[in-house]
Coordinates of C-alpha atoms in Angstrom, one line a residue:
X143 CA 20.8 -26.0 5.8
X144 CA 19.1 -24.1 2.8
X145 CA 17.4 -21.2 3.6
X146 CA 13.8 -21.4 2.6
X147 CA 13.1 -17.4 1.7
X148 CA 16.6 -18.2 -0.4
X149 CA 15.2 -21.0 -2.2
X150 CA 11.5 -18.6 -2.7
X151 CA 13.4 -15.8 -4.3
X152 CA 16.0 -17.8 -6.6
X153 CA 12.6 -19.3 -8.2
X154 CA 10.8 -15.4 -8.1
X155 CA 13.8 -14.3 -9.9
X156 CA 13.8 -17.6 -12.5
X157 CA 10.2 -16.5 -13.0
X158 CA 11.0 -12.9 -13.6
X159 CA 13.6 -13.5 -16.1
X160 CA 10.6 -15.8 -18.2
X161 CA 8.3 -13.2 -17.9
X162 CA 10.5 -10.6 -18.9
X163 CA 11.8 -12.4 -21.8
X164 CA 8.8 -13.3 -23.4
X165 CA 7.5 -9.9 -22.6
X166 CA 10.4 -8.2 -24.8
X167 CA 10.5 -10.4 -27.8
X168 CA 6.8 -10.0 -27.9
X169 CA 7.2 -6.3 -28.2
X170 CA 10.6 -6.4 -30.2
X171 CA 13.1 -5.1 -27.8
X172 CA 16.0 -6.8 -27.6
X173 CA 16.7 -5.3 -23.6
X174 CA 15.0 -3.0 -21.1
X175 CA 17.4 -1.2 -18.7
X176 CA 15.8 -0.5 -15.5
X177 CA 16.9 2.3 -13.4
X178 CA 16.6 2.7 -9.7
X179 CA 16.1 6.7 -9.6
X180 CA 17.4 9.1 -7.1
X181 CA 16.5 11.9 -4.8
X182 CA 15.3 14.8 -5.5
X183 CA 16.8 18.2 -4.3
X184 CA 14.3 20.8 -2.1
X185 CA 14.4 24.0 -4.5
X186 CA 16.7 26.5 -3.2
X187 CA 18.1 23.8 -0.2
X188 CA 21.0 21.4 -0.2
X189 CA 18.7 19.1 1.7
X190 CA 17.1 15.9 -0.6
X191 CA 13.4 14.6 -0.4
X192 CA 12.6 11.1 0.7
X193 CA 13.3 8.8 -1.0
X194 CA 12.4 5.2 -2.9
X195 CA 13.8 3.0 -5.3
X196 CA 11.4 2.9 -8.7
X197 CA 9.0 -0.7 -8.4
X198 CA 10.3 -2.2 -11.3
X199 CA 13.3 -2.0 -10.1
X200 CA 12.5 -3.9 -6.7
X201 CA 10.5 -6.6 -8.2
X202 CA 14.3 -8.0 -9.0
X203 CA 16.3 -6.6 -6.0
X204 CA 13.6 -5.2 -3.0
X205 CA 16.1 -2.6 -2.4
X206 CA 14.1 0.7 -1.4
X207 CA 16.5 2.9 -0.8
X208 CA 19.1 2.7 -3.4
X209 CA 20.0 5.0 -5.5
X210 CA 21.3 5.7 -9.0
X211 CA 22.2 2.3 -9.5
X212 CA 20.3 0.3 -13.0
X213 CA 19.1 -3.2 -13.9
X214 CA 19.9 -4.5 -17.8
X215 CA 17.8 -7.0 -18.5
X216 CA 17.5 -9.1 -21.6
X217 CA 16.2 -12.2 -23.3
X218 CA 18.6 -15.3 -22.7
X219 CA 21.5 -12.9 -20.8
X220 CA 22.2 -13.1 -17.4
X221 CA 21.0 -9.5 -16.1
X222 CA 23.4 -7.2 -14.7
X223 CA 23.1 -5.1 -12.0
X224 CA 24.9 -2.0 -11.8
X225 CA 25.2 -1.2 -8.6
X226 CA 25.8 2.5 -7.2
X227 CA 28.2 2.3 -4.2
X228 CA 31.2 5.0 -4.7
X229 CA 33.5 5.8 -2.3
X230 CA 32.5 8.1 0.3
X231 CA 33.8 10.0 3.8
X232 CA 30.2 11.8 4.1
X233 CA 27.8 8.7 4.2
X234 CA 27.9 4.9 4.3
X235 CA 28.2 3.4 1.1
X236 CA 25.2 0.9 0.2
X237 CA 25.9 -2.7 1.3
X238 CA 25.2 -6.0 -0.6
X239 CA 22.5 -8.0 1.4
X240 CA 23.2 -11.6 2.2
X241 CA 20.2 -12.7 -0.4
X242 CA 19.7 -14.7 -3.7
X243 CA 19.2 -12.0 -6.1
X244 CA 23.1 -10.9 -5.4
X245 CA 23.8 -14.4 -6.8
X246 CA 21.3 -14.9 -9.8
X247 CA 22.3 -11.3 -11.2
X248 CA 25.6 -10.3 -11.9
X249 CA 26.2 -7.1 -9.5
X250 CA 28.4 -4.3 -11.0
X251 CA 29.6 -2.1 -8.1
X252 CA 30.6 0.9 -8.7
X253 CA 29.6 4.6 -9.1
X254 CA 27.0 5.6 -12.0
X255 CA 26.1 9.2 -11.6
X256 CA 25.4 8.7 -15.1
X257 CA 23.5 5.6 -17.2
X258 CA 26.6 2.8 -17.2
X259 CA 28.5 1.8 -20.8
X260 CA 26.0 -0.4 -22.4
X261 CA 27.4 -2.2 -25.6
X262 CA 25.5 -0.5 -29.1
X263 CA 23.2 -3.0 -31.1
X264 CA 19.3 -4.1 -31.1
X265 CA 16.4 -2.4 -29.8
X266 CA 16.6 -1.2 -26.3
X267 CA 14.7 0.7 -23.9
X268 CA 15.0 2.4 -20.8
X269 CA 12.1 2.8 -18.2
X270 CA 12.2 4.9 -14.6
X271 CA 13.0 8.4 -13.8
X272 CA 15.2 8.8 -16.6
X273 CA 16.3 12.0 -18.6
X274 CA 15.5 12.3 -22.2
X275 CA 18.8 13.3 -23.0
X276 CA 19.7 9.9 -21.0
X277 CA 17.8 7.9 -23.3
X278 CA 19.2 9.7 -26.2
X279 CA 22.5 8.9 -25.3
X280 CA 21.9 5.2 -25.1
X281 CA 20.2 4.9 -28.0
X282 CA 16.8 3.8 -26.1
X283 CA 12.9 4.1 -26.5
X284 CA 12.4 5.9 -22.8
X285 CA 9.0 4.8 -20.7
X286 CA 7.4 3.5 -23.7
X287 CA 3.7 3.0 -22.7
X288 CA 3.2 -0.5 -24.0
X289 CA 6.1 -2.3 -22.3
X290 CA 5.4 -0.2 -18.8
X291 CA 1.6 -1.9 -19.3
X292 CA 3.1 -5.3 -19.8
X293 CA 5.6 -5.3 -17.0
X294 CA 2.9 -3.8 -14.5
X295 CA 1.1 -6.1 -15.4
X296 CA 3.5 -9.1 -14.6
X297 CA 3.4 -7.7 -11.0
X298 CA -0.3 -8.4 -10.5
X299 CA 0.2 -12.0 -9.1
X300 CA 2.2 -12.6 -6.3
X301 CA 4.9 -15.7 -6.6
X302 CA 5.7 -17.5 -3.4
X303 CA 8.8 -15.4 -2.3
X304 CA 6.1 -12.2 -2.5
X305 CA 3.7 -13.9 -0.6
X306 CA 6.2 -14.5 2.0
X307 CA 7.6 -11.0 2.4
X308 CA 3.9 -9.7 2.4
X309 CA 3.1 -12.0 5.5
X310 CA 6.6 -10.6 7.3
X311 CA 5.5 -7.6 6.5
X312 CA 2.4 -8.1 8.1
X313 CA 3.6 -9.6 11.0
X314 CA 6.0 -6.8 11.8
X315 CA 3.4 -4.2 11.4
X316 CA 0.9 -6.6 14.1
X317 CA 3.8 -5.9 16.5
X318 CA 3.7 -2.2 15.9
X319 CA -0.2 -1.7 16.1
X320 CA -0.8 -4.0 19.5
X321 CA 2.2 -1.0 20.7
X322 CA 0.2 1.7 19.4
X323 CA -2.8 0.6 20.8
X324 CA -1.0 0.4 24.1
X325 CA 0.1 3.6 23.7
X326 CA -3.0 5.0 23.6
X327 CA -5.0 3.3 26.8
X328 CA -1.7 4.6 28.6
X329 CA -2.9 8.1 28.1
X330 CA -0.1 8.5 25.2
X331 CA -0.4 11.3 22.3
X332 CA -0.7 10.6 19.0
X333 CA 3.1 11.4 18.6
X334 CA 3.7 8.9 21.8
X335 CA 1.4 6.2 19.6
X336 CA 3.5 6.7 16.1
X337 CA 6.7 6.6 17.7
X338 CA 5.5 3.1 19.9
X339 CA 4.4 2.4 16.8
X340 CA 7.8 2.6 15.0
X341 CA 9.5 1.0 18.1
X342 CA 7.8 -2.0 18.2
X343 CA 7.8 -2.6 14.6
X344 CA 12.0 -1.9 14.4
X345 CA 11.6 0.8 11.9
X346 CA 12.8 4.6 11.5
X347 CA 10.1 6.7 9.8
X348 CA 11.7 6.8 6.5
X349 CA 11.5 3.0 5.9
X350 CA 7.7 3.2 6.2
X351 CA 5.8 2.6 3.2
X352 CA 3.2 5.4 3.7
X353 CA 3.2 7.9 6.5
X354 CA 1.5 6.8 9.5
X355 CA -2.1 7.8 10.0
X356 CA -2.4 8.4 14.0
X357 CA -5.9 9.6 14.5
X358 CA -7.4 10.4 18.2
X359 CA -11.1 11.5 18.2
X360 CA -12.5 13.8 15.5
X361 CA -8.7 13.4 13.9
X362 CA -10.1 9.8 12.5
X363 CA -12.1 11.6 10.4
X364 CA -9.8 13.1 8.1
X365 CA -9.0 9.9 5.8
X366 CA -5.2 10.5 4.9
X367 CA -4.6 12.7 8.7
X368 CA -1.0 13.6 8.6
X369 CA 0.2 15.3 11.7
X370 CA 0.8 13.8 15.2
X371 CA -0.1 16.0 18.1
X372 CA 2.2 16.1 21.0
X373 CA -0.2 17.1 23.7
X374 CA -2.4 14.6 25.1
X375 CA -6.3 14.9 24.5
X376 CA -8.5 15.9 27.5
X377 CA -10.9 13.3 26.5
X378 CA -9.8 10.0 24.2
X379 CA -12.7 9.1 22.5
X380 CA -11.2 7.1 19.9
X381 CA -7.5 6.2 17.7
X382 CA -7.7 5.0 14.2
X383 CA -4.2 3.9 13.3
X384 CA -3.6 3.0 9.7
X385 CA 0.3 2.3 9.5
X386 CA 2.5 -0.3 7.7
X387 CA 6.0 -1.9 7.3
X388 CA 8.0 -2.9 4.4
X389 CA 9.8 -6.3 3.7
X390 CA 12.2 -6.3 1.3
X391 CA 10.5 -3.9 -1.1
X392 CA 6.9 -5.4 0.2
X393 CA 4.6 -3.9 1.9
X394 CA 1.4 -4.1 4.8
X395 CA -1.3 -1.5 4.9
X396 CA -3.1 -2.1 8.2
X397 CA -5.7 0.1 10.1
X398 CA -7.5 -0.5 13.3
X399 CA -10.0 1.4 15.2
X400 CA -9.9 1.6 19.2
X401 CA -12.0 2.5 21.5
X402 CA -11.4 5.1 24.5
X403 CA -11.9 5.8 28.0
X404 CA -14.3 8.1 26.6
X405 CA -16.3 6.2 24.4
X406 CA -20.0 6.4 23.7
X407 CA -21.4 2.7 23.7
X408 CA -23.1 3.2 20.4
X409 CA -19.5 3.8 18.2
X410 CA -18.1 1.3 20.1
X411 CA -20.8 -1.1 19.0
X412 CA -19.9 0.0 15.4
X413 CA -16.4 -0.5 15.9
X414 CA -17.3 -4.1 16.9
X415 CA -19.8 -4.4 13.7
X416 CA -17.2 -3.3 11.3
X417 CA -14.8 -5.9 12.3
X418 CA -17.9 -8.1 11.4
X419 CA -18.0 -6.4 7.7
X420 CA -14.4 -6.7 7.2
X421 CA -14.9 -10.8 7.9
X422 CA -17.5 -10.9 5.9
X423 CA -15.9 -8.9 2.7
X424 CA -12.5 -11.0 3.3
X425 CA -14.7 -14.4 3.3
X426 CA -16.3 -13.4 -0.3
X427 CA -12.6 -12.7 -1.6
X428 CA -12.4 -15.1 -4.7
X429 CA -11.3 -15.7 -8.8
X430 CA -13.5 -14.4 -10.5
X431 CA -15.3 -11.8 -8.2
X432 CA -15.7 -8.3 -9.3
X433 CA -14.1 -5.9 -7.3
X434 CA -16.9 -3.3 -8.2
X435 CA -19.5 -5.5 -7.0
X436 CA -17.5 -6.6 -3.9
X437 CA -17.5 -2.8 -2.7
X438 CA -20.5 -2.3 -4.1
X439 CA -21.5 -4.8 -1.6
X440 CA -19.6 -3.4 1.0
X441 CA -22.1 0.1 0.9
X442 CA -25.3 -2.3 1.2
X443 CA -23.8 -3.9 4.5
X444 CA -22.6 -0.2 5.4
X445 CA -26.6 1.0 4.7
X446 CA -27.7 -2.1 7.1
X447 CA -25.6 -1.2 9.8
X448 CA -26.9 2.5 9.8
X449 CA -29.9 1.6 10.0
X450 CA -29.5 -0.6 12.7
X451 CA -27.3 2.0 15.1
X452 CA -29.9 4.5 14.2
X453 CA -27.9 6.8 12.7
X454 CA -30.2 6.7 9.6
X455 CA -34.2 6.4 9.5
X456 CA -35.8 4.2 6.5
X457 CA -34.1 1.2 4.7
X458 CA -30.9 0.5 3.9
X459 CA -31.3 0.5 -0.1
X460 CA -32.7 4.0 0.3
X461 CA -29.4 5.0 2.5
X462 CA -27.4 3.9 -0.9
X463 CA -29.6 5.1 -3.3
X464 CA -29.5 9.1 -2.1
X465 CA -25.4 9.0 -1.5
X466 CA -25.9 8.4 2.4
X467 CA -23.5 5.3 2.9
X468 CA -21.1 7.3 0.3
X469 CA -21.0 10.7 2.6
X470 CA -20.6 7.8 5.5
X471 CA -17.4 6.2 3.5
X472 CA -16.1 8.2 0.8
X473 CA -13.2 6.0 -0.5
X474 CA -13.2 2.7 -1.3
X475 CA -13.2 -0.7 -0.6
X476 CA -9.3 -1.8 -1.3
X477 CA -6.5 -1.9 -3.5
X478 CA -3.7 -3.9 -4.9
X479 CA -1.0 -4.5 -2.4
X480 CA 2.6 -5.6 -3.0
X481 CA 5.7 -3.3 -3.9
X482 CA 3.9 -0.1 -3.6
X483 CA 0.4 0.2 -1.3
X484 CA -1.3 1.4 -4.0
X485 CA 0.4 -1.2 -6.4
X486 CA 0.1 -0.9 -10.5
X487 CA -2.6 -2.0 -12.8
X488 CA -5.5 -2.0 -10.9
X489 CA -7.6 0.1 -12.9
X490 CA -6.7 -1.5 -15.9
X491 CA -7.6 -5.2 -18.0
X492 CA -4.8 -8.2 -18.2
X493 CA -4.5 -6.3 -21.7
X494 CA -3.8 -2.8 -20.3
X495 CA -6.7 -1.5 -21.5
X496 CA -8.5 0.8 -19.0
X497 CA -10.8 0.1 -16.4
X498 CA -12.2 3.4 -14.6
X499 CA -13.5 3.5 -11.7
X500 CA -17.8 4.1 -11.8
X501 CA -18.8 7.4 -11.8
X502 CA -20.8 7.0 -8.5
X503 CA -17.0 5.3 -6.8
X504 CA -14.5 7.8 -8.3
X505 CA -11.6 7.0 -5.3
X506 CA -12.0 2.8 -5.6
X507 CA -8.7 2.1 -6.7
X508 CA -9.5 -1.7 -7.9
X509 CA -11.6 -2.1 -10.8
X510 CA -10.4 -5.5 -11.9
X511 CA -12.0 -9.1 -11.2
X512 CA -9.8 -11.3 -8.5
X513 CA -7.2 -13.6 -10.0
X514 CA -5.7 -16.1 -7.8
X515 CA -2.2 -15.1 -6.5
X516 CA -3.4 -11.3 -6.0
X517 CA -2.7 -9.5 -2.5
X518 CA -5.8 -6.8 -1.9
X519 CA -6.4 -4.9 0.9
X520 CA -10.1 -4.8 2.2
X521 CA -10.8 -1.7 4.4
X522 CA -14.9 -0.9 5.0
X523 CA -15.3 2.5 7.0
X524 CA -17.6 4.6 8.5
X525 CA -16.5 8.3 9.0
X526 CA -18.0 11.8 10.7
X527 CA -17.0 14.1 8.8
X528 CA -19.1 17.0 8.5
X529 CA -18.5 18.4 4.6
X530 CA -19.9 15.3 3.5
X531 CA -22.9 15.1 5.4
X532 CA -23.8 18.4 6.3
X533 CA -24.8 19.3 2.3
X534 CA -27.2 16.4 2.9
X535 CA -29.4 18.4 5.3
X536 CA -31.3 20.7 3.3
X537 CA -31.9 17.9 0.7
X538 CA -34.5 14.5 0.5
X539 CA -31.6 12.4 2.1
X540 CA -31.8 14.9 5.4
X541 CA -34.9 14.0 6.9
X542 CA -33.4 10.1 6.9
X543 CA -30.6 11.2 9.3
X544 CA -30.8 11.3 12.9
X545 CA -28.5 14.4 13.5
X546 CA -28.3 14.2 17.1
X547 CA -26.8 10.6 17.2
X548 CA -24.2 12.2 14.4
X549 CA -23.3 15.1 16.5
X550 CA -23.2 13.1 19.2
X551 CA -20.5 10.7 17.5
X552 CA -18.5 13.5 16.1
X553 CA -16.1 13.6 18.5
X554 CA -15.4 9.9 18.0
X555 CA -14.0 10.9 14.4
X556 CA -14.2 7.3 12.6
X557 CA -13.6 3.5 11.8
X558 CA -11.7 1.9 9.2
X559 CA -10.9 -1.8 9.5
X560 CA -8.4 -3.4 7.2
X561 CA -6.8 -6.2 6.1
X562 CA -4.4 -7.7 4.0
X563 CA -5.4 -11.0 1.6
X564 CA -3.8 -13.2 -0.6
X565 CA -6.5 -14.4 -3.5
X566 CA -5.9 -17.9 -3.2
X567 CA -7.3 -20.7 -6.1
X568 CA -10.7 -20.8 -5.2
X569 CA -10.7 -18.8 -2.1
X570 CA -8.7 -16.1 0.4
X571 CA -5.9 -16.2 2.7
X572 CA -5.9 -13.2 5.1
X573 CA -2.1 -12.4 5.5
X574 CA -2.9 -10.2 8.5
X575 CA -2.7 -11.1 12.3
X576 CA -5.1 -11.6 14.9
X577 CA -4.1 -7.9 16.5
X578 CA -7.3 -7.3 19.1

């Protein structure tokens, strides 16, 4: 019996080698040699930094953790994969998966400290984290800025096999946040919660595509919060848990909010309301949507729910116009998901020309309309934190605020509720689970 995820990636490799062949000839280069990259040393320690294989390189392979192995690609060739395994008594030599890409390419094994013997002639280039002496020695144009554009570009839309890995992905990281959740009701700290967390999902903490964000109480506030604490809180509030997994090279970016045995009814009714925004910001997912406008929307429906908790006075345009729902959610709606979380070429046109963000939205990340076959994450919050509104009380915006319901919800922290979607042709399909 064929294997269907087989069948998915011989066709997303078929794909790739189109793409990158008319891609080259386009830009006159008669081969692109891709290389994987490799760790980097602590200064003044033997020990190495974490590590992950460059993108381009795992659009072809989804290997994340291997190292100084490279990818020759060109126009009509079958592409070769040199492929890093020496023989070793310290560590495990890397392992060919069982998977189509071993198949389609022609796999090289053996060691390449250095760039492997590539035969002199045409145009070449040589993209990743490569030396200029490297790229001297080959003869190659290194990182040049046009074909970097062209091939971030080809990663924009998903194929099939992507879509499938995304949804795995997905479904793995479900697993580890219903845990995590769990955890927490249990009485758990927020180290017990990130290591349920990395249980349930079958992961060690280096295979994570983004370090876990395990948030209890006021801890939910602090958007990218990166340390676990062992002791268990006196009073749980809250947990915001924004955590992923990676499948083959793709990745989930999910975050939930939960309430407490602690938990003031009012920011438990917003928790409930901002599962209501997300739905509604996943349902207007489309071709042809503007991104801006979509977050843009996102801050009016922020402004309404404000003013309906009562944690502002006056109307919800006036909460947008003087920065109110911005102090309230300072980052933005989403970005392009796939072989990185933050994947390429979202602040930039199908023709690589630039596409900041607007002034008033510096952090939103995806500036782009929706084309079918994108994956986007879509993650409204509302957030405490008291350096962003606290300059607001001396000014016009202060008298709109109803501080006491804001200290009052302080301890609480925040909410951020996101999800993964696939743009589909004239619609969205959210790749991530039912997990509440």
């Amino acid at each position: 019996m064929s294997d269907p995820l087989a069948t998915l990636q011989r066709d997303h490799l078929q794909a790739l080698e189109r793409c990158y062949a008319e891609t080259l000839t386009d830009l006159g280069y008669d081969g692109v040699l891709i290389y994987s990259g490799h760790p980097a040393l602590h200064f003044g320690d033997d020990q190495h930094a974490s590590f992950n294989s460059y993108g381009h390189f795992q659009h072809w392979t989804g290997q994340t953790g291997l190292t100084h192995s490279w990818l020759l690609v060109r126009p009509g060739q079958r592409p070769i994969c040199y492929f890093h395994a020496p023989d070793d008594f310290w560590h495990l030599p890397p392992q060919l998966p069982e998977q189509a890409w071993t198949e389609r390419l022609e796999v090289i094994p053996g060691r390449y400290d250095e760039a492997p013997p590539i035969a002199a002639g045409g145009r070449l280039a040589v993209i990743g984290d490569v030396s200029a002496a490297t790229s001297a020695a080959l003869c190659a144009e290194l990182n040049p800025p046009a074909l970097l554009a062209a091939l971030d570009e080809g990663r924009v839309r998903k194929s099939e096999y992507e879509l499938a890995c995304l949804r795995e992905a997905n479904r793995m990281a479900a697993l580890g946040h219903r845990a995590a959740r769990e955890a927490f009701l249990s009485g758990g700290s927020e180290l017990d919660i990130h290591l349920a967390y990395l249980q349930a999902s079958h992961q060690r903490e280096s295979e994570l595509p983004y370090g876990n964000i395990v948030g209890i109480g006021s801890h939910a506030a602090v958007l990218h919060y990166q340390h676990y604490d062992t002791e268990t809180p006196r009073e749980r509030y809250s947990l915001l848990v924004d955590a992923g997994h990676r499948y083959r090279g793709y990745c989930a970016d999910i975050t939930r909010t939960w309430p407490g045995t602690n938990t003031d009814p009012t920011f438990a009714a917003l928790i409930s309301r901002m599962h209501d925004i997300k739905q509604r910001l996943v349902t207007a997912v489309a071709p042809g949507v503007s991104f801006v406008e979509l977050h843009e929307r996102m801050h009016r429906l922020l402004g309404e729910l404000l003013v309906e908790s009562e944690l502002v006075k006056g109307s919800a345009e006036a909460a947008i116009e003087s920065g109110i729902t911005r102090a309230f959610c300072p980052h933005g709606l989403g970005h392009l998901l796939g072989i990185q979380v933050h994947d390429v070429a979202g602040r930039t046109a199908r023709d690589g020309s630039p596409l900041p963000p607007p002034t008033e939205h510096p952090a939103l990340r995806l500036t782009r309309e929706l084309e079918a076959g994108m994956a986007v994450t879509i993650e409204p919050g509302l957030y405490i934190i008291p350096m962003l509104l606290e300059p607001l009380e001396s000014g016009p915006a202060g008298q709109h605020l109803n501080w006491a319901l804001i200290e009052r919800l302080a301890f609480h922290g925040g909410i951020r509720i996101e999800d993964n979607v696939h743009v589909t042709t004239n619609a969205a399909r959210n790749l991530t689970p039912e997990i509440e």
